[in-house]
PDB file of C-alpha atoms in Angstrom:
ATOM      1  CA  UNK A1324     -28.809  -7.922  21.419  1.00  0.00           C
ATOM      2  CA  UNK A1325     -26.914  -6.566  24.409  1.00  0.00           C
ATOM      3  CA  UNK A1326     -23.815  -4.679  23.295  1.00  0.00           C
ATOM      4  CA  UNK A1327     -23.237  -2.039  25.927  1.00  0.00           C
ATOM      5  CA  UNK A1328     -20.651  -2.278  28.657  1.00  0.00           C
ATOM      6  CA  UNK A1329     -22.057   0.761  30.414  1.00  0.00           C
ATOM      7  CA  UNK A1330     -24.921   3.185  29.915  1.00  0.00           C
ATOM      8  CA  UNK A1331     -23.205   6.032  31.786  1.00  0.00           C
ATOM      9  CA  UNK A1332     -21.867   7.542  28.569  1.00  0.00           C
ATOM     10  CA  UNK A1333     -25.320   8.058  27.083  1.00  0.00           C
ATOM     11  CA  UNK A1334     -25.847  11.346  28.899  1.00  0.00           C
ATOM     12  CA  UNK A1335     -22.623  12.212  30.700  1.00  0.00           C
ATOM     13  CA  UNK A1336     -19.882  11.432  28.193  1.00  0.00           C
ATOM     14  CA  UNK A1337     -17.422  14.346  28.147  1.00  0.00           C
ATOM     15  CA  UNK A1338     -17.685  14.598  24.372  1.00  0.00           C
ATOM     16  CA  UNK A1339     -21.282  15.738  24.740  1.00  0.00           C
ATOM     17  CA  UNK A1340     -20.029  18.938  26.337  1.00  0.00           C
ATOM     18  CA  UNK A1341     -18.219  20.279  23.285  1.00  0.00           C
ATOM     19  CA  UNK A1342     -18.720  20.736  19.598  1.00  0.00           C
ATOM     20  CA  UNK A1343     -15.244  20.383  18.163  1.00  0.00           C
ATOM     21  CA  UNK A1344     -15.936  19.268  14.571  1.00  0.00           C
ATOM     22  CA  UNK A1345     -18.785  20.104  12.184  1.00  0.00           C
ATOM     23  CA  UNK A1346     -22.027  18.207  12.789  1.00  0.00           C
ATOM     24  CA  UNK A1347     -22.341  16.983   9.239  1.00  0.00           C
ATOM     25  CA  UNK A1348     -23.622  13.789   7.659  1.00  0.00           C
ATOM     26  CA  UNK A1349     -24.474  11.813   4.565  1.00  0.00           C
ATOM     27  CA  UNK A1350     -26.990   9.255   3.308  1.00  0.00           C
ATOM     28  CA  UNK A1351     -26.728   5.483   2.864  1.00  0.00           C
ATOM     29  CA  UNK A1352     -26.247   5.932  -0.885  1.00  0.00           C
ATOM     30  CA  UNK A1353     -22.999   7.807  -0.274  1.00  0.00           C
ATOM     31  CA  UNK A1354     -21.834   5.357   2.384  1.00  0.00           C
ATOM     32  CA  UNK A1355     -22.334   2.536  -0.100  1.00  0.00           C
ATOM     33  CA  UNK A1356     -20.127   4.394  -2.562  1.00  0.00           C
ATOM     34  CA  UNK A1357     -17.157   5.282  -0.384  1.00  0.00           C
ATOM     35  CA  UNK A1358     -17.253   2.123   1.776  1.00  0.00           C
ATOM     36  CA  UNK A1359     -17.755  -0.171  -1.257  1.00  0.00           C
ATOM     37  CA  UNK A1360     -20.963  -1.633   0.160  1.00  0.00           C
ATOM     38  CA  UNK A1361     -23.747  -3.570  -1.496  1.00  0.00           C
ATOM     39  CA  UNK A1362     -26.618  -2.642   0.870  1.00  0.00           C
ATOM     40  CA  UNK A1363     -28.604  -5.819   0.265  1.00  0.00           C
ATOM     41  CA  UNK A1364     -25.637  -8.177   0.611  1.00  0.00           C
ATOM     42  CA  UNK A1365     -23.489  -6.336   3.152  1.00  0.00           C
ATOM     43  CA  UNK A1366     -26.076  -4.831   5.511  1.00  0.00           C
ATOM     44  CA  UNK A1367     -29.252  -6.898   5.690  1.00  0.00           C
ATOM     45  CA  UNK A1368     -29.235  -9.183   8.731  1.00  0.00           C
ATOM     46  CA  UNK A1369     -25.920  -7.818  10.038  1.00  0.00           C
ATOM     47  CA  UNK A1370     -24.932  -5.662  12.983  1.00  0.00           C
ATOM     48  CA  UNK A1371     -23.255  -2.401  11.944  1.00  0.00           C
ATOM     49  CA  UNK A1372     -21.846   0.518  13.933  1.00  0.00           C
ATOM     50  CA  UNK A1373     -21.495   4.024  12.463  1.00  0.00           C
ATOM     51  CA  UNK A1374     -18.926   5.998  14.494  1.00  0.00           C
ATOM     52  CA  UNK A1375     -18.813   9.806  14.562  1.00  0.00           C
ATOM     53  CA  UNK A1376     -22.036   9.585  12.583  1.00  0.00           C
ATOM     54  CA  UNK A1377     -23.300  13.143  13.072  1.00  0.00           C
ATOM     55  CA  UNK A1378     -26.645  13.722  11.316  1.00  0.00           C
ATOM     56  CA  UNK A1379     -26.111  10.946   8.757  1.00  0.00           C
ATOM     57  CA  UNK A1380     -29.225   9.063   7.738  1.00  0.00           C
ATOM     58  CA  UNK A1381     -27.217   5.873   7.162  1.00  0.00           C
ATOM     59  CA  UNK A1382     -28.402   4.182  10.358  1.00  0.00           C
ATOM     60  CA  UNK A1383     -32.076   4.959   9.774  1.00  0.00           C
ATOM     61  CA  UNK A1384     -31.884   3.765   6.173  1.00  0.00           C
ATOM     62  CA  UNK A1385     -29.853   0.663   6.999  1.00  0.00           C
ATOM     63  CA  UNK A1386     -32.320  -0.372   9.707  1.00  0.00           C
ATOM     64  CA  UNK A1387     -35.162   0.009   7.211  1.00  0.00           C
ATOM     65  CA  UNK A1388     -33.337  -2.542   5.029  1.00  0.00           C
ATOM     66  CA  UNK A1389     -33.192  -5.093   7.847  1.00  0.00           C
ATOM     67  CA  UNK A1390     -29.799  -4.169   9.279  1.00  0.00           C
ATOM     68  CA  UNK A1391     -29.293  -3.896  13.050  1.00  0.00           C
ATOM     69  CA  UNK A1392     -27.441  -0.583  12.947  1.00  0.00           C
ATOM     70  CA  UNK A1393     -26.314   1.718  15.752  1.00  0.00           C
ATOM     71  CA  UNK A1394     -24.838   5.207  15.454  1.00  0.00           C
ATOM     72  CA  UNK A1395     -22.412   6.926  17.824  1.00  0.00           C
ATOM     73  CA  UNK A1396     -21.667  10.629  18.176  1.00  0.00           C
ATOM     74  CA  UNK A1397     -20.602  12.819  21.114  1.00  0.00           C
ATOM     75  CA  UNK A1398     -23.595  15.131  20.580  1.00  0.00           C
ATOM     76  CA  UNK A1399     -26.197  12.380  20.839  1.00  0.00           C
ATOM     77  CA  UNK A1400     -28.170  12.742  24.040  1.00  0.00           C
ATOM     78  CA  UNK A1401     -29.147  16.310  23.278  1.00  0.00           C
ATOM     79  CA  UNK A1402     -32.653  17.060  22.080  1.00  0.00           C
ATOM     80  CA  UNK A1403     -33.615  16.716  18.435  1.00  0.00           C
ATOM     81  CA  UNK A1404     -34.242  20.473  18.390  1.00  0.00           C
ATOM     82  CA  UNK A1405     -30.705  21.144  19.641  1.00  0.00           C
ATOM     83  CA  UNK A1406     -29.231  18.862  16.986  1.00  0.00           C
ATOM     84  CA  UNK A1407     -31.358  20.577  14.337  1.00  0.00           C
ATOM     85  CA  UNK A1408     -29.724  23.850  15.380  1.00  0.00           C
ATOM     86  CA  UNK A1409     -26.269  22.327  14.886  1.00  0.00           C
ATOM     87  CA  UNK A1410     -27.352  21.122  11.441  1.00  0.00           C
ATOM     88  CA  UNK A1411     -28.590  24.588  10.488  1.00  0.00           C
ATOM     89  CA  UNK A1412     -25.366  26.298  11.587  1.00  0.00           C
ATOM     90  CA  UNK A1413     -22.811  23.764  10.375  1.00  0.00           C
ATOM     91  CA  UNK A1414     -24.392  23.005   7.009  1.00  0.00           C
ATOM     92  CA  UNK A1415     -24.498  26.698   6.207  1.00  0.00           C
ATOM     93  CA  UNK A1416     -20.792  27.033   7.064  1.00  0.00           C
ATOM     94  CA  UNK A1417     -19.644  23.850   5.303  1.00  0.00           C
ATOM     95  CA  UNK A1418     -21.406  24.625   2.039  1.00  0.00           C
ATOM     96  CA  UNK A1419     -20.254  28.239   2.135  1.00  0.00           C
ATOM     97  CA  UNK A1420     -16.660  26.925   2.267  1.00  0.00           C
ATOM     98  CA  UNK A1421     -17.287  24.540  -0.627  1.00  0.00           C
ATOM     99  CA  UNK A1422     -18.690  27.345  -2.752  1.00  0.00           C
ATOM    100  CA  UNK A1423     -15.763  29.578  -1.853  1.00  0.00           C
ATOM    101  CA  UNK A1424     -13.203  26.888  -2.811  1.00  0.00           C
ATOM    102  CA  UNK A1425     -14.499  25.058  -5.898  1.00  0.00           C
ATOM    103  CA  UNK A1426     -11.157  23.255  -6.325  1.00  0.00           C
ATOM    104  CA  UNK A1427     -12.120  21.070  -3.342  1.00  0.00           C
ATOM    105  CA  UNK A1428     -15.102  19.581  -5.148  1.00  0.00           C
ATOM    106  CA  UNK A1429     -15.682  17.189  -8.009  1.00  0.00           C
ATOM    107  CA  UNK A1430     -19.070  16.204  -9.347  1.00  0.00           C
ATOM    108  CA  UNK A1431     -19.802  12.508  -9.678  1.00  0.00           C
ATOM    109  CA  UNK A1432     -22.870  11.653  -7.617  1.00  0.00           C
ATOM    110  CA  UNK A1433     -24.077  15.265  -7.693  1.00  0.00           C
ATOM    111  CA  UNK A1434     -24.490  17.688 -10.565  1.00  0.00           C
ATOM    112  CA  UNK A1435     -23.622  20.707  -8.428  1.00  0.00           C
ATOM    113  CA  UNK A1436     -22.940  21.920  -4.904  1.00  0.00           C
ATOM    114  CA  UNK A1437     -26.578  22.986  -4.765  1.00  0.00           C
ATOM    115  CA  UNK A1438     -27.718  19.425  -5.425  1.00  0.00           C
ATOM    116  CA  UNK A1439     -25.257  18.052  -2.867  1.00  0.00           C
ATOM    117  CA  UNK A1440     -26.541  20.482  -0.276  1.00  0.00           C
ATOM    118  CA  UNK A1441     -30.185  19.654  -0.964  1.00  0.00           C
ATOM    119  CA  UNK A1442     -29.622  15.906  -0.729  1.00  0.00           C
ATOM    120  CA  UNK A1443     -27.480  16.092   2.366  1.00  0.00           C
ATOM    121  CA  UNK A1444     -29.983  18.351   4.087  1.00  0.00           C
ATOM    122  CA  UNK A1445     -32.655  15.778   3.203  1.00  0.00           C
ATOM    123  CA  UNK A1446     -30.478  13.092   4.802  1.00  0.00           C
ATOM    124  CA  UNK A1447     -30.145  15.217   7.934  1.00  0.00           C
ATOM    125  CA  UNK A1448     -33.914  15.626   8.070  1.00  0.00           C
ATOM    126  CA  UNK A1449     -34.336  11.829   7.919  1.00  0.00           C
ATOM    127  CA  UNK A1450     -31.808  11.484  10.715  1.00  0.00           C
ATOM    128  CA  UNK A1451     -33.552  14.033  12.927  1.00  0.00           C
ATOM    129  CA  UNK A1452     -36.914  12.296  12.498  1.00  0.00           C
ATOM    130  CA  UNK A1453     -35.435   8.890  13.326  1.00  0.00           C
ATOM    131  CA  UNK A1454     -33.376  10.246  16.225  1.00  0.00           C
ATOM    132  CA  UNK A1455     -36.423  11.865  17.821  1.00  0.00           C
ATOM    133  CA  UNK A1456     -38.253   8.528  17.781  1.00  0.00           C
ATOM    134  CA  UNK A1457     -35.483   6.018  18.437  1.00  0.00           C
ATOM    135  CA  UNK A1458     -32.796   7.569  20.636  1.00  0.00           C
ATOM    136  CA  UNK A1459     -34.619   6.126  23.647  1.00  0.00           C
ATOM    137  CA  UNK A1460     -34.411   2.666  22.027  1.00  0.00           C
ATOM    138  CA  UNK A1461     -30.602   2.764  21.943  1.00  0.00           C
ATOM    139  CA  UNK A1462     -30.188   3.246  18.214  1.00  0.00           C
ATOM    140  CA  UNK A1463     -28.225   6.466  18.830  1.00  0.00           C
ATOM    141  CA  UNK A1464     -25.520   6.435  21.503  1.00  0.00           C
ATOM    142  CA  UNK A1465     -23.718   9.441  22.959  1.00  0.00           C
ATOM    143  CA  UNK A1466     -20.045   8.446  22.946  1.00  0.00           C
ATOM    144  CA  UNK A1467     -16.824   9.205  21.117  1.00  0.00           C
ATOM    145  CA  UNK A1468     -13.471   7.818  20.097  1.00  0.00           C
ATOM    146  CA  UNK A1469     -11.095   6.602  21.370  1.00  0.00           C
ATOM    147  CA  UNK A1470     -13.353   4.837  23.919  1.00  0.00           C
ATOM    148  CA  UNK A1471     -16.612   3.242  22.798  1.00  0.00           C
ATOM    149  CA  UNK A1472     -19.092   1.651  25.248  1.00  0.00           C
ATOM    150  CA  UNK A1473     -19.375  -1.678  23.449  1.00  0.00           C
ATOM    151  CA  UNK A1474     -18.011  -5.159  24.022  1.00  0.00           C
ATOM    152  CA  UNK A1475     -15.175  -6.649  22.001  1.00  0.00           C
ATOM    153  CA  UNK A1476     -16.407  -7.859  18.604  1.00  0.00           C
ATOM    154  CA  UNK A1477     -19.904  -6.493  19.162  1.00  0.00           C
ATOM    155  CA  UNK A1478     -20.536  -5.658  15.486  1.00  0.00           C
ATOM    156  CA  UNK A1479     -20.104  -7.434  12.180  1.00  0.00           C
ATOM    157  CA  UNK A1480     -18.962  -4.214  10.535  1.00  0.00           C
ATOM    158  CA  UNK A1481     -17.795  -0.854  11.872  1.00  0.00           C
ATOM    159  CA  UNK A1482     -17.742   2.314   9.753  1.00  0.00           C
ATOM    160  CA  UNK A1483     -16.178   5.709  10.383  1.00  0.00           C
ATOM    161  CA  UNK A1484     -16.727   8.368   7.732  1.00  0.00           C
ATOM    162  CA  UNK A1485     -15.076  11.764   7.384  1.00  0.00           C
ATOM    163  CA  UNK A1486     -13.737  12.043  10.898  1.00  0.00           C
ATOM    164  CA  UNK A1487     -10.324  10.422  11.328  1.00  0.00           C
ATOM    165  CA  UNK A1488      -7.540  12.091   9.337  1.00  0.00           C
ATOM    166  CA  UNK A1489      -9.859  14.975   8.421  1.00  0.00           C
ATOM    167  CA  UNK A1490      -9.033  16.925  11.598  1.00  0.00           C
ATOM    168  CA  UNK A1491      -5.346  16.165  12.109  1.00  0.00           C
ATOM    169  CA  UNK A1492      -4.730  19.647  13.538  1.00  0.00           C
ATOM    170  CA  UNK A1493      -7.070  18.787  16.431  1.00  0.00           C
ATOM    171  CA  UNK A1494      -6.234  15.123  16.954  1.00  0.00           C
ATOM    172  CA  UNK A1495      -2.644  13.942  17.210  1.00  0.00           C
ATOM    173  CA  UNK A1496      -0.960  10.719  16.093  1.00  0.00           C
ATOM    174  CA  UNK A1497      -1.582   8.976  19.418  1.00  0.00           C
ATOM    175  CA  UNK A1498      -5.289   9.698  19.109  1.00  0.00           C
ATOM    176  CA  UNK A1499      -5.410   8.193  15.616  1.00  0.00           C
ATOM    177  CA  UNK A1500      -3.641   5.048  16.821  1.00  0.00           C
ATOM    178  CA  UNK A1501      -5.999   4.657  19.770  1.00  0.00           C
ATOM    179  CA  UNK A1502      -9.073   5.398  17.643  1.00  0.00           C
ATOM    180  CA  UNK A1503      -8.169   2.872  14.948  1.00  0.00           C
ATOM    181  CA  UNK A1504      -7.404   0.242  17.570  1.00  0.00           C
ATOM    182  CA  UNK A1505     -10.791   0.877  19.167  1.00  0.00           C
ATOM    183  CA  UNK A1506     -12.655   0.603  15.872  1.00  0.00           C
ATOM    184  CA  UNK A1507     -11.010  -2.768  15.291  1.00  0.00           C
ATOM    185  CA  UNK A1508     -11.747  -3.885  18.854  1.00  0.00           C
ATOM    186  CA  UNK A1509     -15.526  -3.528  18.592  1.00  0.00           C
ATOM    187  CA  UNK A1510     -15.680  -5.279  15.201  1.00  0.00           C
ATOM    188  CA  UNK A1511     -15.644  -9.043  14.767  1.00  0.00           C
ATOM    189  CA  UNK A1512     -15.012  -8.473  11.077  1.00  0.00           C
ATOM    190  CA  UNK A1513     -13.793  -5.280   9.461  1.00  0.00           C
ATOM    191  CA  UNK A1514     -13.660  -1.652  10.468  1.00  0.00           C
ATOM    192  CA  UNK A1515     -13.604   0.707   7.493  1.00  0.00           C
ATOM    193  CA  UNK A1516     -12.401   4.304   7.643  1.00  0.00           C
ATOM    194  CA  UNK A1517     -12.940   6.791   4.826  1.00  0.00           C
ATOM    195  CA  UNK A1518     -11.230   8.898   3.635  1.00  0.00           C
ATOM    196  CA  UNK A1519      -7.529   8.401   4.328  1.00  0.00           C
ATOM    197  CA  UNK A1520      -6.733  12.047   3.729  1.00  0.00           C
ATOM    198  CA  UNK A1521      -6.688  15.297   5.580  1.00  0.00           C
ATOM    199  CA  UNK A1522      -8.018  18.750   4.723  1.00  0.00           C
ATOM    200  CA  UNK A1523      -8.009  19.540   1.029  1.00  0.00           C
ATOM    201  CA  UNK A1524      -7.611  15.894   0.058  1.00  0.00           C
ATOM    202  CA  UNK A1525      -3.947  15.706   1.060  1.00  0.00           C
ATOM    203  CA  UNK A1526      -2.831  12.202   2.127  1.00  0.00           C
ATOM    204  CA  UNK A1527      -2.456  11.642   5.858  1.00  0.00           C
ATOM    205  CA  UNK A1528       1.308  12.172   6.272  1.00  0.00           C
ATOM    206  CA  UNK A1529       1.828   9.601   9.049  1.00  0.00           C
ATOM    207  CA  UNK A1530      -0.081   6.727   7.461  1.00  0.00           C
ATOM    208  CA  UNK A1531       2.965   4.442   7.230  1.00  0.00           C
ATOM    209  CA  UNK A1532       3.834   5.038  10.869  1.00  0.00           C
ATOM    210  CA  UNK A1533       0.200   4.456  11.817  1.00  0.00           C
ATOM    211  CA  UNK A1534       0.050   1.094  10.050  1.00  0.00           C
ATOM    212  CA  UNK A1535       3.331   0.008  11.644  1.00  0.00           C
ATOM    213  CA  UNK A1536       2.146   0.935  15.135  1.00  0.00           C
ATOM    214  CA  UNK A1537      -1.216  -0.750  14.664  1.00  0.00           C
ATOM    215  CA  UNK A1538       0.518  -3.926  13.496  1.00  0.00           C
ATOM    216  CA  UNK A1539       2.654  -3.849  16.632  1.00  0.00           C
ATOM    217  CA  UNK A1540      -0.569  -3.601  18.668  1.00  0.00           C
ATOM    218  CA  UNK A1541      -2.237  -6.509  16.898  1.00  0.00           C
ATOM    219  CA  UNK A1542      -4.336  -4.652  14.329  1.00  0.00           C
ATOM    220  CA  UNK A1543      -3.869  -5.334  10.632  1.00  0.00           C
ATOM    221  CA  UNK A1544      -4.531  -2.430   8.283  1.00  0.00           C
ATOM    222  CA  UNK A1545      -4.756  -2.232   4.510  1.00  0.00           C
ATOM    223  CA  UNK A1546      -5.683   0.411   1.990  1.00  0.00           C
ATOM    224  CA  UNK A1547      -8.422  -0.284  -0.539  1.00  0.00           C
ATOM    225  CA  UNK A1548      -9.529   1.807  -3.457  1.00  0.00           C
ATOM    226  CA  UNK A1549     -12.630   3.815  -2.723  1.00  0.00           C
ATOM    227  CA  UNK A1550     -14.392   6.909  -3.946  1.00  0.00           C
ATOM    228  CA  UNK A1551     -16.081  10.011  -2.657  1.00  0.00           C
ATOM    229  CA  UNK A1552     -19.114  11.598  -4.199  1.00  0.00           C
ATOM    230  CA  UNK A1553     -18.011  15.210  -3.862  1.00  0.00           C
ATOM    231  CA  UNK A1554     -14.585  15.913  -2.337  1.00  0.00           C
ATOM    232  CA  UNK A1555     -11.297  15.678  -4.203  1.00  0.00           C
ATOM    233  CA  UNK A1556      -8.430  13.466  -3.078  1.00  0.00           C
ATOM    234  CA  UNK A1557     -10.650  11.023  -1.176  1.00  0.00           C
ATOM    235  CA  UNK A1558     -10.090   7.856  -3.192  1.00  0.00           C
ATOM    236  CA  UNK A1559      -9.127   5.300  -0.534  1.00  0.00           C
ATOM    237  CA  UNK A1560     -10.399   3.696   2.629  1.00  0.00           C
ATOM    238  CA  UNK A1561      -8.464   2.085   5.460  1.00  0.00           C
ATOM    239  CA  UNK A1562      -9.656  -1.407   6.405  1.00  0.00           C
ATOM    240  CA  UNK A1563      -8.801  -2.607   9.900  1.00  0.00           C
ATOM    241  CA  UNK A1564      -8.965  -6.094  11.429  1.00  0.00           C
ATOM    242  CA  UNK A1565      -7.794  -7.517  14.691  1.00  0.00           C
ATOM    243  CA  UNK A1566      -4.908  -9.820  13.874  1.00  0.00           C
ATOM    244  CA  UNK A1567      -5.608 -13.520  14.319  1.00  0.00           C
TER     245      UNK A1567
END
């Protein structure tokens, strides 16, 4: 399957030169929960793109189930050892913050922060192993929103977890509009974004304006109930489709 418009971004994309958000990821089990996915029915035999994937093991696990999955992140293209260093630094910082602010957590899929950390570090280890073997095969692409190096409608399903809306101090309204439009562009079905909240679980304050602007640009958006396995206030996902 040929999806790429250009291969230039694999090694020279400007996003690969900075590290602006934590390099943090999750496993397929969590993706299934907050994207309302049935792995067997929704992934097997389909093409799926994970955007701003970080060290998530979703792509490796989905491919093992018979899904044709691709992951995108601005840090891809660096060595597995370099990415392992980012994991070591960022996971230590993220879990230190969670322990310092217990009000930000709720325990559903995990019994404790310690269990969440252990399982997410295991997911990162699976990612690093798969990345080291399959980056050269095009499974992991160095690129970033709001411009992705894929053709229109290249994927059956596009996912973006814990990136948009989570860093609203760094990315303005125009960026969110462009990013959502791009996610919809590369999907021939749905693009799903989770969560629809900013830091601390607070709702994204410009969501209504965002949906209005996307509609004007030919992208339909709707909120669907969702869930997060650890963080509070993350109980919805935004589903995007190019308008017919």
